[in-house]
Structures are given as structure tokens and as C-alpha cells.
JSON list of C-alpha atoms in Angstrom, two decimals:
[
{"chain": "K", "resi": 1180, "resn": "UNK", "atom": "CA", "xyz": [69.77, 71.00, 87.86]},
{"chain": "K", "resi": 1181, "resn": "UNK", "atom": "CA", "xyz": [69.79, 69.76, 84.27]},
{"chain": "K", "resi": 1182, "resn": "UNK", "atom": "CA", "xyz": [72.73, 67.97, 82.70]},
{"chain": "K", "resi": 1183, "resn": "UNK", "atom": "CA", "xyz": [73.50, 70.70, 80.15]},
{"chain": "K", "resi": 1184, "resn": "UNK", "atom": "CA", "xyz": [72.94, 73.73, 82.36]},
{"chain": "K", "resi": 1185, "resn": "UNK", "atom": "CA", "xyz": [75.40, 76.61, 81.86]},
{"chain": "K", "resi": 1186, "resn": "UNK", "atom": "CA", "xyz": [77.75, 76.72, 84.88]},
{"chain": "K", "resi": 1187, "resn": "UNK", "atom": "CA", "xyz": [77.80, 80.53, 84.65]},
{"chain": "K", "resi": 1188, "resn": "UNK", "atom": "CA", "xyz": [74.17, 80.62, 85.78]},
{"chain": "K", "resi": 1189, "resn": "UNK", "atom": "CA", "xyz": [74.60, 78.27, 88.76]},
{"chain": "K", "resi": 1190, "resn": "UNK", "atom": "CA", "xyz": [74.66, 79.20, 92.43]},
{"chain": "K", "resi": 1191, "resn": "UNK", "atom": "CA", "xyz": [77.80, 78.51, 94.46]},
{"chain": "K", "resi": 1192, "resn": "UNK", "atom": "CA", "xyz": [76.25, 75.35, 95.91]},
{"chain": "K", "resi": 1193, "resn": "UNK", "atom": "CA", "xyz": [75.24, 74.12, 92.44]},
{"chain": "K", "resi": 1194, "resn": "UNK", "atom": "CA", "xyz": [78.76, 74.78, 91.12]},
{"chain": "K", "resi": 1195, "resn": "UNK", "atom": "CA", "xyz": [80.34, 72.83, 93.99]},
{"chain": "K", "resi": 1196, "resn": "UNK", "atom": "CA", "xyz": [78.04, 69.87, 93.29]},
{"chain": "K", "resi": 1197, "resn": "UNK", "atom": "CA", "xyz": [78.68, 70.19, 89.52]},
{"chain": "K", "resi": 1198, "resn": "UNK", "atom": "CA", "xyz": [82.46, 70.06, 89.90]},
{"chain": "K", "resi": 1199, "resn": "UNK", "atom": "CA", "xyz": [82.31, 67.36, 92.58]},
{"chain": "K", "resi": 1200, "resn": "UNK", "atom": "CA", "xyz": [80.58, 65.20, 89.97]},
{"chain": "K", "resi": 1201, "resn": "UNK", "atom": "CA", "xyz": [83.42, 65.92, 87.51]},
{"chain": "K", "resi": 1202, "resn": "UNK", "atom": "CA", "xyz": [81.71, 68.75, 85.65]},
{"chain": "K", "resi": 1203, "resn": "UNK", "atom": "CA", "xyz": [83.42, 70.00, 82.48]},
{"chain": "K", "resi": 1204, "resn": "UNK", "atom": "CA", "xyz": [84.85, 73.54, 82.60]},
{"chain": "K", "resi": 1205, "resn": "UNK", "atom": "CA", "xyz": [85.58, 73.75, 78.86]},
{"chain": "K", "resi": 1206, "resn": "UNK", "atom": "CA", "xyz": [82.44, 75.88, 78.34]},
{"chain": "K", "resi": 1207, "resn": "UNK", "atom": "CA", "xyz": [83.70, 78.36, 80.92]},
{"chain": "K", "resi": 1208, "resn": "UNK", "atom": "CA", "xyz": [87.21, 78.45, 79.52]},
{"chain": "K", "resi": 1209, "resn": "UNK", "atom": "CA", "xyz": [86.12, 78.96, 75.91]},
{"chain": "K", "resi": 1210, "resn": "UNK", "atom": "CA", "xyz": [84.68, 82.40, 76.68]},
{"chain": "K", "resi": 1211, "resn": "UNK", "atom": "CA", "xyz": [87.24, 83.28, 79.37]},
{"chain": "K", "resi": 1212, "resn": "UNK", "atom": "CA", "xyz": [89.07, 86.56, 79.14]},
{"chain": "K", "resi": 1213, "resn": "UNK", "atom": "CA", "xyz": [92.46, 87.35, 80.56]},
{"chain": "K", "resi": 1214, "resn": "UNK", "atom": "CA", "xyz": [92.30, 88.64, 84.12]},
{"chain": "K", "resi": 1215, "resn": "UNK", "atom": "CA", "xyz": [94.37, 91.41, 85.68]},
{"chain": "K", "resi": 1216, "resn": "UNK", "atom": "CA", "xyz": [98.14, 90.99, 85.78]},
{"chain": "K", "resi": 1217, "resn": "UNK", "atom": "CA", "xyz": [99.01, 89.66, 89.22]},
{"chain": "K", "resi": 1218, "resn": "UNK", "atom": "CA", "xyz": [102.68, 90.49, 88.81]},
{"chain": "K", "resi": 1219, "resn": "UNK", "atom": "CA", "xyz": [105.57, 88.10, 89.25]},
{"chain": "K", "resi": 1220, "resn": "UNK", "atom": "CA", "xyz": [105.16, 84.95, 91.26]},
{"chain": "K", "resi": 1221, "resn": "UNK", "atom": "CA", "xyz": [106.14, 85.48, 94.91]},
{"chain": "K", "resi": 1222, "resn": "UNK", "atom": "CA", "xyz": [109.70, 84.44, 95.81]},
{"chain": "K", "resi": 1223, "resn": "UNK", "atom": "CA", "xyz": [110.16, 82.78, 92.44]},
{"chain": "K", "resi": 1224, "resn": "UNK", "atom": "CA", "xyz": [111.49, 85.53, 90.20]},
{"chain": "K", "resi": 1225, "resn": "UNK", "atom": "CA", "xyz": [112.56, 84.13, 86.85]},
{"chain": "K", "resi": 1226, "resn": "UNK", "atom": "CA", "xyz": [111.09, 80.68, 87.53]},
{"chain": "K", "resi": 1227, "resn": "UNK", "atom": "CA", "xyz": [108.10, 79.89, 85.29]},
{"chain": "K", "resi": 1228, "resn": "UNK", "atom": "CA", "xyz": [105.06, 78.91, 87.31]},
{"chain": "K", "resi": 1229, "resn": "UNK", "atom": "CA", "xyz": [102.17, 76.71, 86.23]},
{"chain": "K", "resi": 1230, "resn": "UNK", "atom": "CA", "xyz": [98.79, 77.17, 87.87]},
{"chain": "K", "resi": 1231, "resn": "UNK", "atom": "CA", "xyz": [97.31, 73.89, 89.02]},
{"chain": "K", "resi": 1232, "resn": "UNK", "atom": "CA", "xyz": [94.39, 72.84, 91.15]},
{"chain": "K", "resi": 1233, "resn": "UNK", "atom": "CA", "xyz": [93.99, 70.36, 93.97]},
{"chain": "K", "resi": 1234, "resn": "UNK", "atom": "CA", "xyz": [90.99, 69.37, 96.03]},
{"chain": "K", "resi": 1235, "resn": "UNK", "atom": "CA", "xyz": [91.46, 70.13, 99.72]},
{"chain": "K", "resi": 1236, "resn": "UNK", "atom": "CA", "xyz": [89.00, 69.91, 102.56]},
{"chain": "K", "resi": 1237, "resn": "UNK", "atom": "CA", "xyz": [87.63, 73.21, 103.83]},
{"chain": "K", "resi": 1238, "resn": "UNK", "atom": "CA", "xyz": [89.29, 72.50, 107.19]},
{"chain": "K", "resi": 1239, "resn": "UNK", "atom": "CA", "xyz": [92.68, 72.12, 105.46]},
{"chain": "K", "resi": 1240, "resn": "UNK", "atom": "CA", "xyz": [92.22, 75.38, 103.56]},
{"chain": "K", "resi": 1241, "resn": "UNK", "atom": "CA", "xyz": [91.22, 77.21, 106.75]},
{"chain": "K", "resi": 1242, "resn": "UNK", "atom": "CA", "xyz": [94.32, 75.86, 108.53]},
{"chain": "K", "resi": 1243, "resn": "UNK", "atom": "CA", "xyz": [96.58, 76.85, 105.62]},
{"chain": "K", "resi": 1244, "resn": "UNK", "atom": "CA", "xyz": [95.10, 80.35, 105.66]},
{"chain": "K", "resi": 1245, "resn": "UNK", "atom": "CA", "xyz": [95.66, 80.59, 109.43]},
{"chain": "K", "resi": 1246, "resn": "UNK", "atom": "CA", "xyz": [99.28, 79.50, 109.03]},
{"chain": "K", "resi": 1247, "resn": "UNK", "atom": "CA", "xyz": [99.86, 81.83, 106.09]},
{"chain": "K", "resi": 1248, "resn": "UNK", "atom": "CA", "xyz": [98.57, 84.84, 108.01]},
{"chain": "K", "resi": 1249, "resn": "UNK", "atom": "CA", "xyz": [100.01, 87.96, 106.42]},
{"chain": "K", "resi": 1250, "resn": "UNK", "atom": "CA", "xyz": [102.86, 86.09, 104.75]},
{"chain": "K", "resi": 1251, "resn": "UNK", "atom": "CA", "xyz": [103.47, 87.48, 101.26]},
{"chain": "K", "resi": 1252, "resn": "UNK", "atom": "CA", "xyz": [103.44, 83.98, 99.71]},
{"chain": "K", "resi": 1253, "resn": "UNK", "atom": "CA", "xyz": [100.09, 83.17, 101.26]},
{"chain": "K", "resi": 1254, "resn": "UNK", "atom": "CA", "xyz": [98.43, 79.80, 100.97]},
{"chain": "K", "resi": 1255, "resn": "UNK", "atom": "CA", "xyz": [100.17, 79.05, 97.67]},
{"chain": "K", "resi": 1256, "resn": "UNK", "atom": "CA", "xyz": [103.55, 79.79, 99.20]},
{"chain": "K", "resi": 1257, "resn": "UNK", "atom": "CA", "xyz": [102.92, 77.30, 102.00]},
{"chain": "K", "resi": 1258, "resn": "UNK", "atom": "CA", "xyz": [101.84, 74.63, 99.56]},
{"chain": "K", "resi": 1259, "resn": "UNK", "atom": "CA", "xyz": [104.88, 75.26, 97.31]},
{"chain": "K", "resi": 1260, "resn": "UNK", "atom": "CA", "xyz": [107.18, 75.04, 100.33]},
{"chain": "K", "resi": 1261, "resn": "UNK", "atom": "CA", "xyz": [105.60, 71.75, 101.46]},
{"chain": "K", "resi": 1262, "resn": "UNK", "atom": "CA", "xyz": [105.93, 70.27, 97.98]},
{"chain": "K", "resi": 1263, "resn": "UNK", "atom": "CA", "xyz": [109.56, 71.43, 97.67]},
{"chain": "K", "resi": 1264, "resn": "UNK", "atom": "CA", "xyz": [110.37, 69.84, 101.05]},
{"chain": "K", "resi": 1265, "resn": "UNK", "atom": "CA", "xyz": [108.63, 66.60, 100.07]},
{"chain": "K", "resi": 1266, "resn": "UNK", "atom": "CA", "xyz": [110.49, 66.43, 96.76]},
{"chain": "K", "resi": 1267, "resn": "UNK", "atom": "CA", "xyz": [113.82, 67.14, 98.48]},
{"chain": "K", "resi": 1268, "resn": "UNK", "atom": "CA", "xyz": [113.20, 64.26, 100.91]},
{"chain": "K", "resi": 1269, "resn": "UNK", "atom": "CA", "xyz": [112.48, 61.94, 97.98]},
{"chain": "K", "resi": 1270, "resn": "UNK", "atom": "CA", "xyz": [115.26, 63.14, 95.66]},
{"chain": "K", "resi": 1271, "resn": "UNK", "atom": "CA", "xyz": [116.83, 60.29, 93.73]},
{"chain": "K", "resi": 1272, "resn": "UNK", "atom": "CA", "xyz": [113.87, 57.96, 94.10]},
{"chain": "K", "resi": 1273, "resn": "UNK", "atom": "CA", "xyz": [112.52, 56.31, 90.97]},
{"chain": "K", "resi": 1274, "resn": "UNK", "atom": "CA", "xyz": [109.78, 58.24, 89.25]}
]
């Protein structure tokens, strides 16, 4: 794989390695088009949501998916709930 290779032409394995090395997604984002409307955020009507990314082990993602099951909030809902609970436990602590 060359240093300047277009990520859009890479296999899944090459993309994983590229991003694990801190690959830059600006090339992908520059030509990105808006995807389909996914509707309002689950259980958060009226609350603006920001999409973010975290690196999780595949085992953690599998376990989250198992726990989420058919829950409407899915994996993201579980993660939001865990973060909300963590922040509630640490309310008032210095930032």
C-alpha cells in the first residue's frame, strides 16, 4: 500500500490498517454527499446530537450488540446511557 493511495480504492483490511495508523479522512469527506435522512435521534427528541467516533475492540462491539438486541436505541443508545450514567456519578467534579 502506498502512502498516497486513495482510501476509496482500498479493501476493508487495508482501510482498517490505514486508519489504525492515523490515516487522514479529509480526502473522503471532501467528496462526501449527504446520506439518507435517518430521522430524529432515538429517545432524544429536540436535543441536538453530535456524531462522534470511538475505537472499541471487536469483542466490546459484539457484546454491545448482544445487549442492545432489538432495542430501538441500539448500540448507540447503550453507549449514550452509559455516558449519561458516568457523567451523573461525576456531577460537580472539576473539569
